[in-house]
Short mmCIF file of C-alpha atoms and ligand atoms in Angstrom, two decimals:
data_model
loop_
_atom_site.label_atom_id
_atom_site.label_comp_id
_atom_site.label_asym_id
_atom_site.label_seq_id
_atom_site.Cartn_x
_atom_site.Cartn_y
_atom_site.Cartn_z
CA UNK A 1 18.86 -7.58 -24.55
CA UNK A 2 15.56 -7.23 -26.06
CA UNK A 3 13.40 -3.66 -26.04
CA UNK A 4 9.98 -2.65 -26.20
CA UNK A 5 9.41 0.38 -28.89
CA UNK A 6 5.92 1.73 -28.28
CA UNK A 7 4.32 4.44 -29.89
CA UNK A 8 1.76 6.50 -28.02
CA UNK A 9 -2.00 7.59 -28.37
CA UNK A 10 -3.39 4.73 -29.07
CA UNK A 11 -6.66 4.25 -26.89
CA UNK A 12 -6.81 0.65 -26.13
CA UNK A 13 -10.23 -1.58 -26.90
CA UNK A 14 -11.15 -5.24 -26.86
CA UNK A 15 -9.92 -7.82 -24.42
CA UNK A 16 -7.14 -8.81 -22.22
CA UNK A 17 -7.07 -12.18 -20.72
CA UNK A 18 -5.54 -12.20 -17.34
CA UNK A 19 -2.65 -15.01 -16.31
CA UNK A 20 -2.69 -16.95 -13.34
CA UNK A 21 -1.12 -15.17 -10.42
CA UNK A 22 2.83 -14.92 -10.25
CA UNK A 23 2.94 -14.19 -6.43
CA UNK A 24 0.51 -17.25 -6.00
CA UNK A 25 2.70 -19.59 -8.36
CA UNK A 26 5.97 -19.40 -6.93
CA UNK A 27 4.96 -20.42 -3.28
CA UNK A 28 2.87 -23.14 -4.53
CA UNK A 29 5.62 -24.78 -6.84
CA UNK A 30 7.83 -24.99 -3.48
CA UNK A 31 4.97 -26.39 -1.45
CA UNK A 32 5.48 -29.80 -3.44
CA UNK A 33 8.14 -30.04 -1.65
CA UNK A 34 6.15 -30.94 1.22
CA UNK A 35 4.90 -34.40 -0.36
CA UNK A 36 6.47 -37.27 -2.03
CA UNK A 37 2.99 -37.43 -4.15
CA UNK A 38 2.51 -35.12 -7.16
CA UNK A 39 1.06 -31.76 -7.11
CA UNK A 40 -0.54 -30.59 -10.43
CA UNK A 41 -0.79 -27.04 -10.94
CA UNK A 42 -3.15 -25.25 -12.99
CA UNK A 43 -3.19 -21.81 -14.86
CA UNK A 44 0.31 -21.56 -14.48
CA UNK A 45 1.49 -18.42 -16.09
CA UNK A 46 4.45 -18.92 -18.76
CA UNK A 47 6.84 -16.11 -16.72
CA UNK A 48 11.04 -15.79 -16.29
CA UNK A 49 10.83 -16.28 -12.58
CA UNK A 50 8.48 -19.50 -13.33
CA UNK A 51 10.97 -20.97 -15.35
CA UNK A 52 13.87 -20.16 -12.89
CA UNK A 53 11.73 -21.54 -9.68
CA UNK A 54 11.69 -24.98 -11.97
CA UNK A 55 15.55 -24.96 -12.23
CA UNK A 56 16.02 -23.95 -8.35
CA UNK A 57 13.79 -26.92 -7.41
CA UNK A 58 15.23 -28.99 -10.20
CA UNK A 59 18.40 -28.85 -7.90
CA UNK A 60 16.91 -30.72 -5.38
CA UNK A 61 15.74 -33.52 -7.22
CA UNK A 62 12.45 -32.05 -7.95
CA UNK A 63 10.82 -33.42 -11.34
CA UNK A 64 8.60 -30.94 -12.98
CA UNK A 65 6.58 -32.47 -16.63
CA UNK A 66 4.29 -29.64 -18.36
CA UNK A 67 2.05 -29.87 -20.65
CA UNK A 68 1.94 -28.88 -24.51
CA UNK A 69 -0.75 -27.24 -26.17
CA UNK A 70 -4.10 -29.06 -26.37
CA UNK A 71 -6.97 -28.69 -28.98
CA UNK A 72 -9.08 -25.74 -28.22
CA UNK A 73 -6.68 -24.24 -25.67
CA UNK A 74 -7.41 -20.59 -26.05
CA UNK A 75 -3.82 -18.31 -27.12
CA UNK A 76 -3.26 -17.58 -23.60
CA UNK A 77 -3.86 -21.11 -22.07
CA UNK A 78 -2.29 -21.62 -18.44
CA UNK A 79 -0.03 -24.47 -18.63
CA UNK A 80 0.33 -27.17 -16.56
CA UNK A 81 2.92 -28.35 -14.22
CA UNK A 82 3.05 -31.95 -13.03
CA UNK A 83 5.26 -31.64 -10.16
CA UNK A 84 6.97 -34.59 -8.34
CA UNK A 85 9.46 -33.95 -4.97
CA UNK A 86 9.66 -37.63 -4.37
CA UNK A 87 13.28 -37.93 -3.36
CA UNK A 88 14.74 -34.71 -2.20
CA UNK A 89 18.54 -35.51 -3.31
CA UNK A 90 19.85 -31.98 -2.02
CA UNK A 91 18.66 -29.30 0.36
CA UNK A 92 21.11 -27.05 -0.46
CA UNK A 93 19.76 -24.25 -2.19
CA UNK A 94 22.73 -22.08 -3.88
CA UNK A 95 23.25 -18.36 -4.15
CA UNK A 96 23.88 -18.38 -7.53
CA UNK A 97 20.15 -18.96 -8.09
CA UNK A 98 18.56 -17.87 -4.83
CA UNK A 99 20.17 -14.62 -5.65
CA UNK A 100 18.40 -14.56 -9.10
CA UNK A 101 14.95 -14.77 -7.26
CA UNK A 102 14.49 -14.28 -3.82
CA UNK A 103 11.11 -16.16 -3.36
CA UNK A 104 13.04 -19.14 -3.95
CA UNK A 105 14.69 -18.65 -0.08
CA UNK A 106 11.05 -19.72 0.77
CA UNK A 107 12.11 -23.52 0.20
CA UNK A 108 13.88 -23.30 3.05
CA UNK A 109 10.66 -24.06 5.18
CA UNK A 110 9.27 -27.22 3.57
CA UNK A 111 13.14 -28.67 3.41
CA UNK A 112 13.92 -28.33 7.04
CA UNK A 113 10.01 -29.62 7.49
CA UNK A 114 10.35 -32.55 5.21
CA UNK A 115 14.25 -33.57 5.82
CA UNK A 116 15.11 -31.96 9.46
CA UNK A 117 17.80 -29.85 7.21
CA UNK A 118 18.27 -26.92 4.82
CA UNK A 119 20.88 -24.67 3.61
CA UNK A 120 19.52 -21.77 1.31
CA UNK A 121 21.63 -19.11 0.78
CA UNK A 122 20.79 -15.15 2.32
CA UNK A 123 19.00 -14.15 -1.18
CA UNK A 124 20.29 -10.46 -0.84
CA UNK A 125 18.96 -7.46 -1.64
CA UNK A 126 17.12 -5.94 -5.51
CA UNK A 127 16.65 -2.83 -6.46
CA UNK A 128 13.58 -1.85 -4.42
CA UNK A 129 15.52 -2.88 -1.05
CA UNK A 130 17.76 -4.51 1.48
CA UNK A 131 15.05 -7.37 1.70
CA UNK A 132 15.74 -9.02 5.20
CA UNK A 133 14.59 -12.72 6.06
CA UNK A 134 14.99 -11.66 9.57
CA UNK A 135 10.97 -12.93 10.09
CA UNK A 136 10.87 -15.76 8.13
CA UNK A 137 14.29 -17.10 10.52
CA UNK A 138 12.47 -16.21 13.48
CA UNK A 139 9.20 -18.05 12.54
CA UNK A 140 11.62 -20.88 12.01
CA UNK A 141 12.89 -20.72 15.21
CA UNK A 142 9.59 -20.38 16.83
CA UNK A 143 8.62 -23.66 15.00
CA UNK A 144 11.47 -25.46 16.83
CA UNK A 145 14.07 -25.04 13.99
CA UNK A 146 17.94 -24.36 14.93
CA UNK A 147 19.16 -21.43 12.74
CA UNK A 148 22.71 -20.54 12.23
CA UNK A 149 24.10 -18.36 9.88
CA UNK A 150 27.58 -19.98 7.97
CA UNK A 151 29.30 -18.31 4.88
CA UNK A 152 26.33 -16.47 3.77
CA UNK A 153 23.72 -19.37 4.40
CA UNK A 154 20.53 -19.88 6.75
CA UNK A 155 21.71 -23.51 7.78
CA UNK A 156 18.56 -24.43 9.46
CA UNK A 157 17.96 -28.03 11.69
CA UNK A 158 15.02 -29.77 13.07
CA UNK A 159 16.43 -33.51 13.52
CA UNK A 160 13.55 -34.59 15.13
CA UNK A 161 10.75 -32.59 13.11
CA UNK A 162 9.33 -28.77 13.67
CA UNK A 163 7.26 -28.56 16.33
CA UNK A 164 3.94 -26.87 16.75
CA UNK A 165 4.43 -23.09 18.20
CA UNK A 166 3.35 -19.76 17.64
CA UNK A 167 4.82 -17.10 15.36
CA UNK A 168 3.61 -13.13 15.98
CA UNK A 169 5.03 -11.30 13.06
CA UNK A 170 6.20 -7.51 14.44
CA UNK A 171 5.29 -6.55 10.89
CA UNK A 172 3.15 -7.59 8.32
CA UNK A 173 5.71 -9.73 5.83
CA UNK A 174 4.11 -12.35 2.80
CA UNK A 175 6.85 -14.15 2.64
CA UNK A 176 6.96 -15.06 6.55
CA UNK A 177 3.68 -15.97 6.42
CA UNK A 178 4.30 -18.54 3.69
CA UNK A 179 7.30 -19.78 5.27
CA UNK A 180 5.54 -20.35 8.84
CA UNK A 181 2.36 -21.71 7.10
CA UNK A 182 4.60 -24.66 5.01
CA UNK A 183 6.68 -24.95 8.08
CA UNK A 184 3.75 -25.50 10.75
CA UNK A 185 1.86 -28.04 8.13
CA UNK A 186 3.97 -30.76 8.68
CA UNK A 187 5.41 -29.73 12.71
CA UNK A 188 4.12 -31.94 15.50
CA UNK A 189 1.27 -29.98 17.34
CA UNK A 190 -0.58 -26.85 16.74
CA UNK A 191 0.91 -23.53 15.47
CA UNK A 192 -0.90 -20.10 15.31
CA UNK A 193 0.21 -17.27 13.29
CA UNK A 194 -0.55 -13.38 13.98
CA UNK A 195 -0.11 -10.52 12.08
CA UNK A 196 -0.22 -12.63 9.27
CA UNK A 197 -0.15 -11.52 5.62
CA UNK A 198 -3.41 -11.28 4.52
CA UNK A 199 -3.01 -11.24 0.54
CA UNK A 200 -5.31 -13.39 -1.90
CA UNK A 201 -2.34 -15.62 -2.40
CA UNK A 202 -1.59 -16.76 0.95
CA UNK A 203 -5.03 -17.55 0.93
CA UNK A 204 -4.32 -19.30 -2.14
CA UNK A 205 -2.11 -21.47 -1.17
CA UNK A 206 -3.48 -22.49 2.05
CA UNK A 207 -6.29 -23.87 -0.11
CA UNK A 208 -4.06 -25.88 -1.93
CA UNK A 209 -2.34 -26.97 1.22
CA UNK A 210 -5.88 -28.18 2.69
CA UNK A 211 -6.32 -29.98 -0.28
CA UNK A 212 -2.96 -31.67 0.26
CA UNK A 213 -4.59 -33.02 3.60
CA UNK A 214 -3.04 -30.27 5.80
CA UNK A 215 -5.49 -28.17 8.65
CA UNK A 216 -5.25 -24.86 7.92
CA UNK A 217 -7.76 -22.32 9.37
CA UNK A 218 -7.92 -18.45 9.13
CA UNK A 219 -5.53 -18.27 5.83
CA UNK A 220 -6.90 -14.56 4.47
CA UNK A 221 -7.20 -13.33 8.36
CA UNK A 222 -4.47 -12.08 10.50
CA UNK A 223 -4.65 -15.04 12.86
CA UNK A 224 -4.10 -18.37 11.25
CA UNK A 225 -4.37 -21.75 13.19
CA UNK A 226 -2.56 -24.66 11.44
CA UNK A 227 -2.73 -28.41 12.97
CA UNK A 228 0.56 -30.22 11.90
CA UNK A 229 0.51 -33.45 10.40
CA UNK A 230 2.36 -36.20 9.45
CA UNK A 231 2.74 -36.04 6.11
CA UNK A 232 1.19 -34.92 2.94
CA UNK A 233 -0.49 -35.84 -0.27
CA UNK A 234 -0.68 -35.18 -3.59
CA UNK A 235 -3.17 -32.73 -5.23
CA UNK A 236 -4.60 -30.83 -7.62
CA UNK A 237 -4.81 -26.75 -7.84
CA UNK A 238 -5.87 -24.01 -10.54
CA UNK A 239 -3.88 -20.64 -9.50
CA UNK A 240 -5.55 -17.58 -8.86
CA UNK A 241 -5.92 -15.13 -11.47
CA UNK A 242 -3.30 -12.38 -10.96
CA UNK A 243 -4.55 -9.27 -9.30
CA UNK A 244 -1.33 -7.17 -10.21
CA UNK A 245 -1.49 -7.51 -13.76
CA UNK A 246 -5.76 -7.17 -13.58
CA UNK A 247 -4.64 -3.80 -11.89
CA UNK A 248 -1.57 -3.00 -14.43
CA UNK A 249 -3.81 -3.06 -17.14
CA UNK A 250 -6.79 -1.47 -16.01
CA UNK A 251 -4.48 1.55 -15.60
CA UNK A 252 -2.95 0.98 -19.15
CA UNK A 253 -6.40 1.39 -20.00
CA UNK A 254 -7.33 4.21 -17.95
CA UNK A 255 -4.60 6.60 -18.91
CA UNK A 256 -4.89 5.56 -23.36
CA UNK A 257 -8.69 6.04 -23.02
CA UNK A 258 -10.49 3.45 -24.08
CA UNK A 259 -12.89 -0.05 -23.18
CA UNK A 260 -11.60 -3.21 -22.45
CA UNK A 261 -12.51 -6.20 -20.45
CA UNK A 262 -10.01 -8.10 -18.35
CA UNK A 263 -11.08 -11.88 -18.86
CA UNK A 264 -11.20 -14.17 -15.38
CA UNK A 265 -10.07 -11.12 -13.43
CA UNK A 266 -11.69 -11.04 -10.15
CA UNK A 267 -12.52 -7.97 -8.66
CA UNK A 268 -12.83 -9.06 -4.93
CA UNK A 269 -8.78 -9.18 -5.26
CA UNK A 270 -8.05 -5.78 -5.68
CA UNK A 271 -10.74 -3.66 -4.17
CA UNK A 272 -8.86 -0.79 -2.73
CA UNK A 273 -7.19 -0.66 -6.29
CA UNK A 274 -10.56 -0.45 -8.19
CA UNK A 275 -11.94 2.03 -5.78
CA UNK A 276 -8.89 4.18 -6.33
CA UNK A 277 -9.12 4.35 -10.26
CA UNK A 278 -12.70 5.19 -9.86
CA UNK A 279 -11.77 8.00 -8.06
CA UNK A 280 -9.47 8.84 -10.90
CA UNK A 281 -12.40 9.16 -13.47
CA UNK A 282 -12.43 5.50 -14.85
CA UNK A 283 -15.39 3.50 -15.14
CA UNK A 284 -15.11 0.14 -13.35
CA UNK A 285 -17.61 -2.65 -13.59
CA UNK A 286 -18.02 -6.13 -13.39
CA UNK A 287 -19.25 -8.29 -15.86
CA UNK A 288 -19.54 -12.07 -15.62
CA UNK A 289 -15.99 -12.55 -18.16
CA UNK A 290 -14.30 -10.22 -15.16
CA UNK A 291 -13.53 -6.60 -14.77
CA UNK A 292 -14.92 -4.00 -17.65
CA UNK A 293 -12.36 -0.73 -17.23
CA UNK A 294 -13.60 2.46 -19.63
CA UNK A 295 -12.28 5.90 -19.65
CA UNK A 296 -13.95 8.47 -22.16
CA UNK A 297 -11.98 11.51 -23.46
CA UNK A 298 -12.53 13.00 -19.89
CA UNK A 299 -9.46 14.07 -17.60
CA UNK A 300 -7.87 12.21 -14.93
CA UNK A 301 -7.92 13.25 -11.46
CA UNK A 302 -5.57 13.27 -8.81
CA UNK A 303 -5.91 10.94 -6.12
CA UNK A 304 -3.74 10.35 -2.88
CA UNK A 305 -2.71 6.94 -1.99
CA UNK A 306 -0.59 5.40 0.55
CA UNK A 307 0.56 1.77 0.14
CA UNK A 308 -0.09 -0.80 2.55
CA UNK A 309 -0.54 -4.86 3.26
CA UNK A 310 -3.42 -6.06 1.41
CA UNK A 311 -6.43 -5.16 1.60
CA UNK A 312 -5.13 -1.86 1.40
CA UNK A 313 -3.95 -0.49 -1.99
CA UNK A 314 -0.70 -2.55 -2.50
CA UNK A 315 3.07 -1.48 -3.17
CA UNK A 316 2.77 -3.86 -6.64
CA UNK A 317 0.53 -1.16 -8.03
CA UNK A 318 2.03 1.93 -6.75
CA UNK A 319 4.40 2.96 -9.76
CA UNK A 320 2.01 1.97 -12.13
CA UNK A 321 -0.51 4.63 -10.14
CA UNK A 322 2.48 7.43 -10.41
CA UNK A 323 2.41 6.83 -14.19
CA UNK A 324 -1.21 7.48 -14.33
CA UNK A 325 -1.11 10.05 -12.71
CA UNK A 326 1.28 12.08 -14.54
CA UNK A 327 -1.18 12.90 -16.71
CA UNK A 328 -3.71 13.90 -14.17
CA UNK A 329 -5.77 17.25 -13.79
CA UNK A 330 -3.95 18.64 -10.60
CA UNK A 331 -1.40 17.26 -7.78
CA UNK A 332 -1.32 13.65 -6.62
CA UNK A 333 0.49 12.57 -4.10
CA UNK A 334 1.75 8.49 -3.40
CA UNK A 335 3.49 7.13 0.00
CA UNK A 336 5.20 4.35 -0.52
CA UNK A 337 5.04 2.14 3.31
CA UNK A 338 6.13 -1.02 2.43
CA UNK A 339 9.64 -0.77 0.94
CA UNK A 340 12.67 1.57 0.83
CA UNK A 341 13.59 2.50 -2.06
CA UNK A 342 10.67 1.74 -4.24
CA UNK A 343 10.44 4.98 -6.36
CA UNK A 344 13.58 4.02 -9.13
CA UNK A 345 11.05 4.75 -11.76
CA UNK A 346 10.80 8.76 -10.62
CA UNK A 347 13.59 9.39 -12.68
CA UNK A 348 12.84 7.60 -15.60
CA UNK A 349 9.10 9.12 -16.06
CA UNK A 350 10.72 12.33 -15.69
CA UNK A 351 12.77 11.36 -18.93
CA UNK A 352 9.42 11.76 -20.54
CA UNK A 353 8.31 14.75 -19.24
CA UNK A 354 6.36 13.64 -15.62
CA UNK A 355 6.58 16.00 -12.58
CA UNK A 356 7.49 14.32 -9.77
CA UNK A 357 8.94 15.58 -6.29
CA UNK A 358 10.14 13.41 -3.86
CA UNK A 359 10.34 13.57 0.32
CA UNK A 360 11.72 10.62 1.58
CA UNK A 361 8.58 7.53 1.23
CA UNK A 362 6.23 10.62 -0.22
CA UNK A 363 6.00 11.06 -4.27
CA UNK A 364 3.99 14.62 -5.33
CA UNK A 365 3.00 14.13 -8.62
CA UNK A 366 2.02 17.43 -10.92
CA UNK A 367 -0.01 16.61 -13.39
CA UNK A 368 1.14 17.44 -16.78
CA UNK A 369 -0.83 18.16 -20.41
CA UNK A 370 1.96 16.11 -22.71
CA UNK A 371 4.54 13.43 -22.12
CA UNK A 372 6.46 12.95 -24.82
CA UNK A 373 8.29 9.64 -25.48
CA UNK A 374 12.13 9.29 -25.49
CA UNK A 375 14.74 6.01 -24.37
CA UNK A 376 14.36 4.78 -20.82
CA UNK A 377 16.06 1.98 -19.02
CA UNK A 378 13.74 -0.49 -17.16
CA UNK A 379 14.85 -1.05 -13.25
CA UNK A 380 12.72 -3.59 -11.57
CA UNK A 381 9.73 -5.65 -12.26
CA UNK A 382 7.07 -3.10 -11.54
CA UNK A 383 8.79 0.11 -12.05
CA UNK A 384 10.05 -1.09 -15.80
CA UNK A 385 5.39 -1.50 -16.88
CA UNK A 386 5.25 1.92 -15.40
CA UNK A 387 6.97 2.92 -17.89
CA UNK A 388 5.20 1.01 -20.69
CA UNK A 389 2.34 2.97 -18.88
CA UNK A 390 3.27 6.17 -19.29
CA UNK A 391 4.59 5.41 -23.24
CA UNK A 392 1.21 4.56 -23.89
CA UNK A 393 0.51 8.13 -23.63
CA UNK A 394 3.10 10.18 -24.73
CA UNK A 395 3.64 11.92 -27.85
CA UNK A 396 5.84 10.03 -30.42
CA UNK A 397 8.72 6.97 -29.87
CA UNK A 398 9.44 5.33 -26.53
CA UNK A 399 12.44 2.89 -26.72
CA UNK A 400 12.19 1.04 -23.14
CA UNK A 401 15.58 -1.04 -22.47
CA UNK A 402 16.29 -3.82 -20.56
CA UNK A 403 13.08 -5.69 -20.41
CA UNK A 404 13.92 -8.90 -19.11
CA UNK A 405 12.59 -7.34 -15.84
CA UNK A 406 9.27 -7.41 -17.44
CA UNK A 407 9.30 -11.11 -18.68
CA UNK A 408 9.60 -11.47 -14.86
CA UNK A 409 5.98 -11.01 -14.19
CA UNK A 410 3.95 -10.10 -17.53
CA UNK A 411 3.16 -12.21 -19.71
CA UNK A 412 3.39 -11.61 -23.30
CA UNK A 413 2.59 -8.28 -22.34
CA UNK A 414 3.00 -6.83 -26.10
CA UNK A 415 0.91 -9.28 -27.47
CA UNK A 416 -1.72 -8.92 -25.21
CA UNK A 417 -1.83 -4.66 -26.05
CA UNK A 418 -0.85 -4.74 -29.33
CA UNK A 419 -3.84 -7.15 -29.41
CA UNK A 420 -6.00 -4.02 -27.93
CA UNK A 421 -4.59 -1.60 -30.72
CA UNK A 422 -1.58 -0.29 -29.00
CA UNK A 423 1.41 0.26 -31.23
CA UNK A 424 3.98 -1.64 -29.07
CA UNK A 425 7.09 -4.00 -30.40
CA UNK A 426 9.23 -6.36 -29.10
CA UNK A 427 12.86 -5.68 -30.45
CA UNK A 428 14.97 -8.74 -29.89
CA UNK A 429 18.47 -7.18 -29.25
C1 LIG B 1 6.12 -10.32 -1.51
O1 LIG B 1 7.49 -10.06 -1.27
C2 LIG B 1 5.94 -10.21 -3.02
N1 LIG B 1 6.74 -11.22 -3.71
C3 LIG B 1 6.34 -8.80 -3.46
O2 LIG B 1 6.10 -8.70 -4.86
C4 LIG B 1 5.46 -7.79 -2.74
O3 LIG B 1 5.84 -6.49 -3.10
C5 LIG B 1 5.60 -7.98 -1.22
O4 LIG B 1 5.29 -9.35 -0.86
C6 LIG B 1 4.67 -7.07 -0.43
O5 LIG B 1 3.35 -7.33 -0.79
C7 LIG B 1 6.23 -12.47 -3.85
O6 LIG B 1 5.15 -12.78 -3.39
C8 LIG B 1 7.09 -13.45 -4.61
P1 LIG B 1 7.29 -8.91 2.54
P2 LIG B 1 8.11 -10.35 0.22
O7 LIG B 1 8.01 -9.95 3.32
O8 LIG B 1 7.43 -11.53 0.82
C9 LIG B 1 10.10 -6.38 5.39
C10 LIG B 1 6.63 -8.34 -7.11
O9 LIG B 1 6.84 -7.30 -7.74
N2 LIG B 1 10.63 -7.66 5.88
O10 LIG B 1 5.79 -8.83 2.65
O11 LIG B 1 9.59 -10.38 0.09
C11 LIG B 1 10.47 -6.12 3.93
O12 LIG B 1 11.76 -5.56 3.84
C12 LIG B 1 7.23 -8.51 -5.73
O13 LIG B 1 5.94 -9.30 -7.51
C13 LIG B 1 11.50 -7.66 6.95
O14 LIG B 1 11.85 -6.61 7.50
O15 LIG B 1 7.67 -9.03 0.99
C14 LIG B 1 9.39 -5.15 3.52
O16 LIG B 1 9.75 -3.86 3.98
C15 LIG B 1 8.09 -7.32 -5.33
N3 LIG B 1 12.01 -8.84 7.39
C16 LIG B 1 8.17 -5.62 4.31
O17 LIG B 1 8.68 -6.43 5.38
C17 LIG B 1 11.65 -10.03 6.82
O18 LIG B 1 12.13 -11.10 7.28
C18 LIG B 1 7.20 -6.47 3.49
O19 LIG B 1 7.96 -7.49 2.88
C19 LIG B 1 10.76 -10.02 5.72
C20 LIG B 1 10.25 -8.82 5.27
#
């Protein structure tokens, strides 16, 4: 398994260029299934999960073309995925690979909306929680689908189409909200959605929906309308640049000192995340490339966060935040709303000399003078760049293990801070 050696106190200077949007890539890659036409995606970032979401779909008969390199294509080009779901040979989607990555359980709605039929196997839960689809089955129900449960499968029926309905969500959930918007596109009749997610990629995607000829209204709200129709078309669609990694790095940046501009970021994605490290004693601004972070030699202060549904300062971001602020001037403190058991990286920053107590979904964070690097293990996406974070900083040789988890969602992460004078190595192992 590879590792990342990184050696800290570099400041970090230059620019980073963000990737198109993970979160926004993996729902739009099942939405072809809703058409027989192709779907071309743009600015698709070159991520594990990206590649695994082609093989998932691949099992259904789902032909995916990308495109090579093309003269002038800048080093961190998006690439290109031609994407064709003309014949569906198999809505079966298997646990060996739903388990690998849960977003995949999401083609569940545009199979039973497309061929009356879908068996997609319970994903399970990760390391952050149990994970329940308990929503995304009840919008499915609400849109007219029969759902039974059979050997660890949703088996879920519509013989003679979805029909129009409306879902109210108990609790704000991303992943229901994509399910009951690809589900009501193509139902007879009218749906409405409440409570609904209200994160930039939702929004996202319901763009690229309307440009695939479905009527959505209100995607971005908490009340969307969507009027079903008959079928879909092909389309074309750029992906959103990705807010989590615009926000990863500014905080790279904010705890190694330093100036650097993160190209085609877009501030108006992660507001409450800006406004937060400005309070922490970074300089934010926006330029027209995207998002100009700066820290001088001046200490960090502590902040107090809670995570919530976008727009509020989202769970993606929150261990990233606790690594930042390990090194702040006095006590921070972090509550953590949106998941269970979202705090696995506690004990590995504490390998390198953080302060952290912890009370159930609350994190108090003591600031501390000196980290000092030493071997940690990598547990989930997020938690495992925390820890990059935090190396950044620290005194001498961090070894972090296991970073598949970060291929997940960074992309050619190392490059892109070596590239800004960090002393960071991949170590194929
Ligand atoms: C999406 O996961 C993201 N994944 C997550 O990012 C993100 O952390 C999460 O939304 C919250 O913003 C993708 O977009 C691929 P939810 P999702 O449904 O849709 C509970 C990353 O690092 N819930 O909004 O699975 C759930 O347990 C990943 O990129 C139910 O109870 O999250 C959680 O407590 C990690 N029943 C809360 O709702 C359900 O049926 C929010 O979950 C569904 C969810």
């Amino acid at each position: 398994m590879d590792r990342i050696r990184i050696v800290g106190g570099q400041p970090l200077h230059g620019t980073i260029p963000i990737s198109g949007a993970k979160n926004a890539t993996l729902p739009l890659m099942i939405a072809s299934l809703l058409t027989e036409e192709e779907l071309i995606l743009d600015n698709v970032p070159r991520l594990a999960d990206v590649a695994l979401l082609q093989r998932i779909l691949g099992n259904h008969g789902v032909d995916i073309m990308t495109n090579g390199k093309r003269p002038g294509d800048s080093a961190y080009q998006g690439q290109t995925l031609k994407i064709s779901a003309a014949h569906i040979i198999d809505t079966t989607a298997p646990y060996e690979l739903v388990s690998k990555m849960r977003a995949s359980f999401w083609v569940i709605a545009p199979l039973v909306a497309r061929m009356g039929e879908a068996r997609v196997s319970m994903p399970g839960g990760c390391a952050i929680g149990t994970r329940p689809v308990d929503l995304l089955i009840m919008a499915l129900e609400q849109l007219g689908a029969t759902i039974e449960i059979d050997g660890g499968y949703v088996v879920a029926k519509a013989k003679d189409g979805l029909r129009g309905g409306e879902v109210v969500f108990p609790k704000v959930t991303v992943g229901g909200t994509h399910t009951a918007l690809m589900a009501a596109a193509l139902a007879n009749g009218t749906s409405v959605i409440e409570n609904a997610a209200r994160e930039p990629e939702i929004r996202d995607v319901a763009d690229c929906l309307n440009k695939m000829g479905a009527r959505i209204s209100g995607a971005g709200t908490s009340r969307i309308i969507i009027e079903g129709v008959p079928r879909l078309k092909g389309a074309r669609h750029s992906v959103l640049p990705d807010r989590i990694e615009t926000g990863t790095y500014a905080m790279a940046v904010a705890m190694t000192g330093g100036d650097v501009t993160l190209q085609g970021a877009r501030p108006d994605l992660l507001q409450a995340a800006l406004d937060t490290l400005g309070e922490a004693g970074a300089k934010v601004s926006t330029t027209n490339a995207g998002i100009r972070i700066a820290r001088n030699g001046a200490g960090l202060m502590p902040v107090q966060v809670t995570t919530e549904p976008f727009p509020g300062f989202p769970t993606d971001l929150q261990a990233q935040l606790m690594a930042l602020m390990t090194r702040a001037r006095g006590t921070s403190r972090i509550t953590e709303t949106i998941f269970e058991n979202r705090f696995m990286h506690v004990q590995e920053l504490a390998r390198l000399g953080a302060r952290i107590a912890l009370d159930g979904q609350n994190a108090t964070i003591e600031g501390v003078d000196v980290l000092k690097g030493a071997p940690v293990m990598a547990t989930d996406l997020r938690a495992s760049v925390s820890l990059v974070i935090a190396a950044l900083a620290a005194e001498g040789e961090t070894m972090v293990n296991r970073v598949y988890h970060l291929d997940r969602g960074f992309e050619r992460l190392e490059d892109k801070l070596s590239a800004c004078g960090a002393d960071i190595t991949r170590i194929a192992g």
